[in-house]
């Protein structure tokens, strides 16, 4: 368990360091914005695919169908844009980037169809089946997840 935690910390730290270098590059080479933004998106998405980033929520449809995928409630595109818009000194602070990763790149389980509905409707969860709390401990400990806390239902 301790080794797993060390691996997660190292993964977040190295990802945050990489994102900080990309943010610095953007400051010096703004014409590369699209490429830098994509690099930040991919790095962030890759770092947050572990079960540790699951909110504890799953859509009713995915429970009933037995088909589930990971759906990020806060898109990696918006995350990258947020990083690029941070003041430079804040964007180079590894702890700040780690907090952005932890608070914005958690994910829920939905069906692939629901994921597409959310993707094309500004993450409007009222357009898919109800979100069910299937892991109370993860749900309670999920930082900065107010958008869904008001609409989640316990099993």
GROMACS .gro file of C-alpha atoms in nm:
model
  155
    1UNK     CA    1   0.000   0.000   0.000
    2UNK     CA    2   0.280   0.241   0.092
    3UNK     CA    3   0.463   0.169  -0.236
    4UNK     CA    4   0.141   0.232  -0.428
    5UNK     CA    5   0.102   0.573  -0.259
    6UNK     CA    6   0.465   0.658  -0.337
    7UNK     CA    7   0.406   0.565  -0.703
    8UNK     CA    8   0.096   0.786  -0.720
    9UNK     CA    9   0.280   1.079  -0.566
   10UNK     CA   10   0.571   1.033  -0.806
   11UNK     CA   11   0.331   1.006  -1.101
   12UNK     CA   12   0.154   1.330  -1.007
   13UNK     CA   13   0.479   1.511  -0.931
   14UNK     CA   14   0.648   1.416  -1.258
   15UNK     CA   15   0.333   1.501  -1.454
   16UNK     CA   16   0.309   1.839  -1.280
   17UNK     CA   17   0.676   1.907  -1.358
   18UNK     CA   18   0.616   1.824  -1.725
   19UNK     CA   19   0.306   2.046  -1.736
   20UNK     CA   20   0.505   2.332  -1.579
   21UNK     CA   21   0.770   2.301  -1.851
   22UNK     CA   22   0.497   2.309  -2.115
   23UNK     CA   23   0.348   2.622  -1.954
   24UNK     CA   24   0.691   2.789  -1.958
   25UNK     CA   25   0.731   2.693  -2.324
   26UNK     CA   26   0.395   2.853  -2.398
   27UNK     CA   27   0.511   3.176  -2.236
   28UNK     CA   28   0.814   3.181  -2.467
   29UNK     CA   29   0.649   3.034  -2.778
   30UNK     CA   30   0.279   3.136  -2.778
   31UNK     CA   31   0.241   3.047  -3.146
   32UNK     CA   32   0.272   2.679  -3.038
   33UNK     CA   33  -0.040   2.703  -2.820
   34UNK     CA   34  -0.236   2.423  -2.990
   35UNK     CA   35   0.054   2.178  -2.959
   36UNK     CA   36   0.131   2.276  -2.600
   37UNK     CA   37  -0.234   2.256  -2.501
   38UNK     CA   38  -0.258   1.906  -2.648
   39UNK     CA   39   0.060   1.797  -2.467
   40UNK     CA   40  -0.086   1.919  -2.136
   41UNK     CA   41  -0.418   1.745  -2.206
   42UNK     CA   42  -0.256   1.410  -2.277
   43UNK     CA   43  -0.017   1.427  -1.982
   44UNK     CA   44  -0.297   1.518  -1.742
   45UNK     CA   45  -0.533   1.255  -1.879
   46UNK     CA   46  -0.268   0.984  -1.857
   47UNK     CA   47  -0.178   1.073  -1.498
   48UNK     CA   48  -0.538   1.058  -1.376
   49UNK     CA   49  -0.656   0.724  -1.512
   50UNK     CA   50  -0.596   0.533  -1.190
   51UNK     CA   51  -0.878   0.424  -0.962
   52UNK     CA   52  -0.761   0.683  -0.712
   53UNK     CA   53  -0.931   0.949  -0.928
   54UNK     CA   54  -1.272   0.780  -0.934
   55UNK     CA   55  -1.538   0.994  -0.761
   56UNK     CA   56  -1.740   0.695  -0.638
   57UNK     CA   57  -2.023   0.783  -0.877
   58UNK     CA   58  -2.170   0.568  -1.152
   59UNK     CA   59  -2.466   0.639  -1.379
   60UNK     CA   60  -2.779   0.433  -1.331
   61UNK     CA   61  -2.770   0.328  -1.697
   62UNK     CA   62  -2.414   0.194  -1.668
   63UNK     CA   63  -2.509  -0.005  -1.358
   64UNK     CA   64  -2.814  -0.154  -1.528
   65UNK     CA   65  -2.639  -0.232  -1.858
   66UNK     CA   66  -2.314  -0.353  -1.705
   67UNK     CA   67  -2.128  -0.135  -1.958
   68UNK     CA   68  -1.917   0.139  -1.813
   69UNK     CA   69  -1.638   0.373  -1.918
   70UNK     CA   70  -1.451   0.645  -1.738
   71UNK     CA   71  -1.600   0.988  -1.793
   72UNK     CA   72  -1.412   1.296  -1.678
   73UNK     CA   73  -1.655   1.550  -1.538
   74UNK     CA   74  -1.408   1.831  -1.609
   75UNK     CA   75  -1.254   1.801  -1.952
   76UNK     CA   76  -0.881   1.778  -2.012
   77UNK     CA   77  -0.916   2.047  -2.279
   78UNK     CA   78  -1.054   2.292  -2.024
   79UNK     CA   79  -0.790   2.180  -1.773
   80UNK     CA   80  -0.512   2.263  -2.024
   81UNK     CA   81  -0.673   2.599  -2.098
   82UNK     CA   82  -0.689   2.672  -1.724
   83UNK     CA   83  -0.317   2.598  -1.688
   84UNK     CA   84  -0.227   2.817  -1.984
   85UNK     CA   85  -0.431   3.102  -1.835
   86UNK     CA   86  -0.269   3.087  -1.491
   87UNK     CA   87  -0.021   3.361  -1.406
   88UNK     CA   88   0.325   3.225  -1.489
   89UNK     CA   89   0.459   3.200  -1.134
   90UNK     CA   90   0.147   3.013  -1.020
   91UNK     CA   91   0.164   2.785  -1.326
   92UNK     CA   92   0.522   2.690  -1.243
   93UNK     CA   93   0.435   2.589  -0.886
   94UNK     CA   94   0.426   2.208  -0.884
   95UNK     CA   95   0.191   2.197  -0.585
   96UNK     CA   96  -0.056   2.426  -0.762
   97UNK     CA   97  -0.056   2.203  -1.068
   98UNK     CA   98  -0.101   1.892  -0.854
   99UNK     CA   99  -0.402   2.052  -0.686
  100UNK     CA  100  -0.550   2.130  -1.028
  101UNK     CA  101  -0.497   1.768  -1.131
  102UNK     CA  102  -0.654   1.630  -0.814
  103UNK     CA  103  -0.954   1.862  -0.812
  104UNK     CA  104  -1.036   1.870  -1.183
  105UNK     CA  105  -0.947   1.537  -1.335
  106UNK     CA  106  -1.146   1.296  -1.125
  107UNK     CA  107  -1.391   1.079  -1.317
  108UNK     CA  108  -1.721   0.891  -1.298
  109UNK     CA  109  -1.847   0.577  -1.463
  110UNK     CA  110  -2.110   0.626  -1.736
  111UNK     CA  111  -2.199   0.443  -2.057
  112UNK     CA  112  -2.015   0.545  -2.374
  113UNK     CA  113  -2.342   0.691  -2.506
  114UNK     CA  114  -2.384   0.902  -2.194
  115UNK     CA  115  -2.024   1.017  -2.224
  116UNK     CA  116  -2.098   1.148  -2.574
  117UNK     CA  117  -2.414   1.325  -2.454
  118UNK     CA  118  -2.214   1.496  -2.180
  119UNK     CA  119  -1.928   1.581  -2.414
  120UNK     CA  120  -2.159   1.756  -2.661
  121UNK     CA  121  -2.376   1.929  -2.398
  122UNK     CA  122  -2.125   2.106  -2.174
  123UNK     CA  123  -2.120   1.824  -1.917
  124UNK     CA  124  -2.492   1.871  -1.840
  125UNK     CA  125  -2.561   1.571  -1.617
  126UNK     CA  126  -2.935   1.634  -1.621
  127UNK     CA  127  -2.930   1.492  -1.976
  128UNK     CA  128  -2.822   1.141  -1.869
  129UNK     CA  129  -2.945   0.885  -1.617
  130UNK     CA  130  -2.911   0.961  -1.247
  131UNK     CA  131  -2.568   0.943  -1.089
  132UNK     CA  132  -2.555   0.685  -0.811
  133UNK     CA  133  -2.310   0.685  -0.520
  134UNK     CA  134  -2.163   0.336  -0.535
  135UNK     CA  135  -1.860   0.404  -0.317
  136UNK     CA  136  -1.942   0.630  -0.023
  137UNK     CA  137  -1.582   0.668   0.095
  138UNK     CA  138  -1.454   0.785  -0.245
  139UNK     CA  139  -1.751   1.016  -0.290
  140UNK     CA  140  -1.712   1.187   0.047
  141UNK     CA  141  -1.336   1.230  -0.001
  142UNK     CA  142  -1.351   1.356  -0.359
  143UNK     CA  143  -1.216   1.713  -0.345
  144UNK     CA  144  -1.388   2.003  -0.522
  145UNK     CA  145  -1.664   1.793  -0.671
  146UNK     CA  146  -1.961   2.013  -0.591
  147UNK     CA  147  -2.117   2.002  -0.942
  148UNK     CA  148  -2.246   1.649  -0.887
  149UNK     CA  149  -2.273   1.626  -0.511
  150UNK     CA  150  -2.612   1.796  -0.523
  151UNK     CA  151  -2.755   1.551  -0.776
  152UNK     CA  152  -2.604   1.219  -0.664
  153UNK     CA  153  -2.822   0.947  -0.517
  154UNK     CA  154  -2.721   0.673  -0.276
  155UNK     CA  155  -2.802   0.314  -0.368
   0.00000   0.00000   0.00000
